[in-house]
Coordinates of C-alpha atoms in Angstrom, one line a residue:
X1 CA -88.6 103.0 11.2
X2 CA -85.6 102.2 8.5
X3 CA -84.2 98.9 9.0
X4 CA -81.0 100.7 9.8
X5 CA -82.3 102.5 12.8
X6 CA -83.9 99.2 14.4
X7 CA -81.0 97.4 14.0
X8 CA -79.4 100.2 15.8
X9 CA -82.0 100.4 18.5
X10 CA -81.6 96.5 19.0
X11 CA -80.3 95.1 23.0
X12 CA -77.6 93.6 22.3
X13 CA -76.0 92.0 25.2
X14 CA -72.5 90.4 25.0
X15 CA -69.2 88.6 26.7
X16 CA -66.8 90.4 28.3
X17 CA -63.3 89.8 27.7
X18 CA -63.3 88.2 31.3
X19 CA -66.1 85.9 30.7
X20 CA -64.5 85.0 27.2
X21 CA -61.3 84.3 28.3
X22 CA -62.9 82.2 31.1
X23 CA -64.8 80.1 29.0
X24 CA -61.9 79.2 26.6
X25 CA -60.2 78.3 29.9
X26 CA -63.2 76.2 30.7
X27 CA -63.2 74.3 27.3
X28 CA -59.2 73.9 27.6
X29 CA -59.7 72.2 30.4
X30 CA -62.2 69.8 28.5
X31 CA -59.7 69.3 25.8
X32 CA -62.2 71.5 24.0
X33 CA -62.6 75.0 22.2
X34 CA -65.2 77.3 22.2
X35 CA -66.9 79.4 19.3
X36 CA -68.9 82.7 20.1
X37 CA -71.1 84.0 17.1
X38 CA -73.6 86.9 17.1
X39 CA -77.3 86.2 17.5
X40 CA -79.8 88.5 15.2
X41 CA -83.4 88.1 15.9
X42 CA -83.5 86.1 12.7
X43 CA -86.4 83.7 12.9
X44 CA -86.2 80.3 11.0
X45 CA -88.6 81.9 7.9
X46 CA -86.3 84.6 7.6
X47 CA -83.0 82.2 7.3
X48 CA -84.6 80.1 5.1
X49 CA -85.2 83.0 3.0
X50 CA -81.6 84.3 3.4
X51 CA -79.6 81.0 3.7
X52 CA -82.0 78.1 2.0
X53 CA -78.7 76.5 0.8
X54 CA -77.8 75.2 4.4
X55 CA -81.3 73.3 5.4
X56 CA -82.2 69.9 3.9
X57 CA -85.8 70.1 5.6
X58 CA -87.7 72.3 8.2
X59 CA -90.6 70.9 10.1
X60 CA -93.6 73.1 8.6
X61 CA -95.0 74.6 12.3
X62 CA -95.3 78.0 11.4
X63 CA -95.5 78.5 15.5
X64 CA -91.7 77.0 15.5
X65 CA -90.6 78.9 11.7
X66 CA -91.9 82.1 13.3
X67 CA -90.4 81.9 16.8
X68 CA -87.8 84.9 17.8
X69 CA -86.9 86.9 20.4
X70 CA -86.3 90.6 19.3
X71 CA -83.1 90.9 20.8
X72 CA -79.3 90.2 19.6
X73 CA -76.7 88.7 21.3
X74 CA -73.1 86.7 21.9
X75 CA -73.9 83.0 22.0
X76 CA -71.2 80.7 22.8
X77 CA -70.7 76.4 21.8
X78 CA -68.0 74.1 23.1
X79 CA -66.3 72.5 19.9
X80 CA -64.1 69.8 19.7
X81 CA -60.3 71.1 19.1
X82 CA -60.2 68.8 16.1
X83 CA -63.2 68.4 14.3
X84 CA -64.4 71.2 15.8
X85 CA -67.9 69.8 15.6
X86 CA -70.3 70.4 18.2
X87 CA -70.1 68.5 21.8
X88 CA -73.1 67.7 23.5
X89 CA -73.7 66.9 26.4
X90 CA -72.4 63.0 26.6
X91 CA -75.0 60.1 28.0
X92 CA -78.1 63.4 27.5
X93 CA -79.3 60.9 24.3
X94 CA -82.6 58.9 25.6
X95 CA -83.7 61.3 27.6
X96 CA -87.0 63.3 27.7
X97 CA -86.9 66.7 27.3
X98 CA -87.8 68.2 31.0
X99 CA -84.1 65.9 32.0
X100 CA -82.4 67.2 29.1
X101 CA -83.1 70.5 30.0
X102 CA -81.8 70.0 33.7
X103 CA -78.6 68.8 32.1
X104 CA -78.2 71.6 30.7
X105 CA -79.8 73.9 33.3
X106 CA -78.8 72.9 36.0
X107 CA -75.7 70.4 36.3
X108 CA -73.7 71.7 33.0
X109 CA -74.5 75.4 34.1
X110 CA -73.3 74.9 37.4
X111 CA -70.0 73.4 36.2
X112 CA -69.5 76.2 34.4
X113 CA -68.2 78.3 37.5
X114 CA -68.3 81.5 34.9
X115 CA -69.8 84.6 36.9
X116 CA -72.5 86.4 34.6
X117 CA -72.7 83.7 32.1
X118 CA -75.5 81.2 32.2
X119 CA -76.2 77.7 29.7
X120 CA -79.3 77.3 28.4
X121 CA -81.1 74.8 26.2
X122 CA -81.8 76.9 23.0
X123 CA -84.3 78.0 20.6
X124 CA -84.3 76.1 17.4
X125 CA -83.8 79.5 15.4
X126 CA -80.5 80.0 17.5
X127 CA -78.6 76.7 17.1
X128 CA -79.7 77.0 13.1
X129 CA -78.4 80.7 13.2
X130 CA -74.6 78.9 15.3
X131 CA -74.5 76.1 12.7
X132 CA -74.7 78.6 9.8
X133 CA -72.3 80.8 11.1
X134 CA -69.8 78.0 11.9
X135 CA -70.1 77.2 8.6
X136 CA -69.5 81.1 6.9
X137 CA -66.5 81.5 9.3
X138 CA -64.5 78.3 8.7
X139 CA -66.0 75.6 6.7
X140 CA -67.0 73.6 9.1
X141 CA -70.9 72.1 10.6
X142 CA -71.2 72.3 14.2
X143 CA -73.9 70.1 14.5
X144 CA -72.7 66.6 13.1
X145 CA -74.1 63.1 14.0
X146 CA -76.7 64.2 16.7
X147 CA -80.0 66.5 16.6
X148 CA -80.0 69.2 19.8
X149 CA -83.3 69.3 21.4
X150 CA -85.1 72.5 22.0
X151 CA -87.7 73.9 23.8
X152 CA -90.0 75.1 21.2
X153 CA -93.3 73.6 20.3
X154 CA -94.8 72.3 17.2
X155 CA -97.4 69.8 17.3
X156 CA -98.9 68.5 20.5
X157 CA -96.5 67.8 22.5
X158 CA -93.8 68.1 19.9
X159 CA -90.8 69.6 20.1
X160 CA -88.0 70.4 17.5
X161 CA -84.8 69.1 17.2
X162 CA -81.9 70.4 15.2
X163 CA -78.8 68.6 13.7
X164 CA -77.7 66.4 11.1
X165 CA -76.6 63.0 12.0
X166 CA -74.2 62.3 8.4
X167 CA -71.3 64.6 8.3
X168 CA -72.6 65.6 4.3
X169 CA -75.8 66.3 5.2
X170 CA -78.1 69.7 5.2
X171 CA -79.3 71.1 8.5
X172 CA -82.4 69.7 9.6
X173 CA -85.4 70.9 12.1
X174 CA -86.9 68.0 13.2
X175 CA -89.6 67.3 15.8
X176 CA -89.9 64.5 18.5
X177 CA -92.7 63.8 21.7
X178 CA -91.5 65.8 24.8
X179 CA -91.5 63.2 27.2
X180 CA -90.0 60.7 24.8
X181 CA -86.6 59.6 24.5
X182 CA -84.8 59.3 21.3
X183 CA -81.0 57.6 20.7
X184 CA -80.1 60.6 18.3
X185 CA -81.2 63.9 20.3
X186 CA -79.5 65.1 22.6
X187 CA -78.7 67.8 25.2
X188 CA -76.5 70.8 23.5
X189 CA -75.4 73.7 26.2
X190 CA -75.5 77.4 24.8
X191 CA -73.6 79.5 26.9
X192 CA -75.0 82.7 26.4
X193 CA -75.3 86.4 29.2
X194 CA -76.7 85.5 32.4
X195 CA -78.7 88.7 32.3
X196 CA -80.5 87.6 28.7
X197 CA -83.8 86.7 28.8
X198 CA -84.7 83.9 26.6

């Protein structure tokens, strides 16, 4: 199969205009804005191939550089208006991972009030992929002075963490215990189609 026809026989699922326009309106609300970027089924290998110029260091779990999900799709972050740097989820520092992902999960995705949307706590490939992109489109990290936790394994009971705490700094993929809090990690919503399954 050419790369050209598996691209084209990707799922891609996306927004609809509704559920776009309702999440702007959500992030208004917040004093916020959102940003909704395209998803490939790029693993963290493959964007360090294609992108090396935007990481300062990758944890070297080939279980975490390989991970991907074969499927494309709209992902969308809450920014803030001026920065427009990522916003996490505020007081989700210090917190293990199982609470940071019911933060996310469950209390943020609930606030949302968006029919057919859903937040999630995401892969490590996808907030990489979001933090590229935000950078291609206008100049600007998203992920600035905190590291979003993930759910992906490395070592153990490991998990990576993405972000760069100095506002010159390189993306980094990072790792830290599961049931361990850290002051720097913290919970990051991605708001992506309730019916994806990631």
């Amino acid at each position: 199969m050419t790369a050209e026809r598996a691209e084209q026989e990707e799922s891609i699922f996306r927004f609809s205009n509704e559920q776009s326009k309702a999440l702007a309106e959500k992030a208004k609300e917040a004093g916020q804005e959102i940003i909704i970027c395209q998803i490939r089924p790029k693993s963290i290998t493959q964007q360090l191939i294609e992108d090396a110029q935007y990481f300062g260091y990758v944890n070297a779990a080939q279980d975490l550089r390989s991970l991907v999900v074969p499927v494309s799709f709209e992902a969308a972050a809450f920014v803030d208006k001026k920065t427009k740097r990522g916003v996490p989820i505020p007081k989700s520092n210090e917190r293990a991972l199982d609470r940071q992902k019911e933060m996310i999960e469950g209390e943020f995705d609930q606030d949302l009030k968006v029919p057919g949307v859903k937040a999630i706590m995401a892969h490590a490939y996808v907030d990489t992929q979001l933090d590229i992109e935000h950078q291609k489109r206008i100049g600007k990290k998203l992920l600035v002075g905190f590291h979003a936790r993930t759910p992906d394994e490395t070592f153990g009971s490991r998990v990576a963490d993405v972000g760069r705490y100095r506002p010159d700094g390189l993306l980094r993929v990072c790792v830290w215990r599961r049931d361990c809090a850290l002051g720097g990690v913290f919970a990051f919503p991605v708001v992506v189609p309730a019916n994806l399954e990631i």
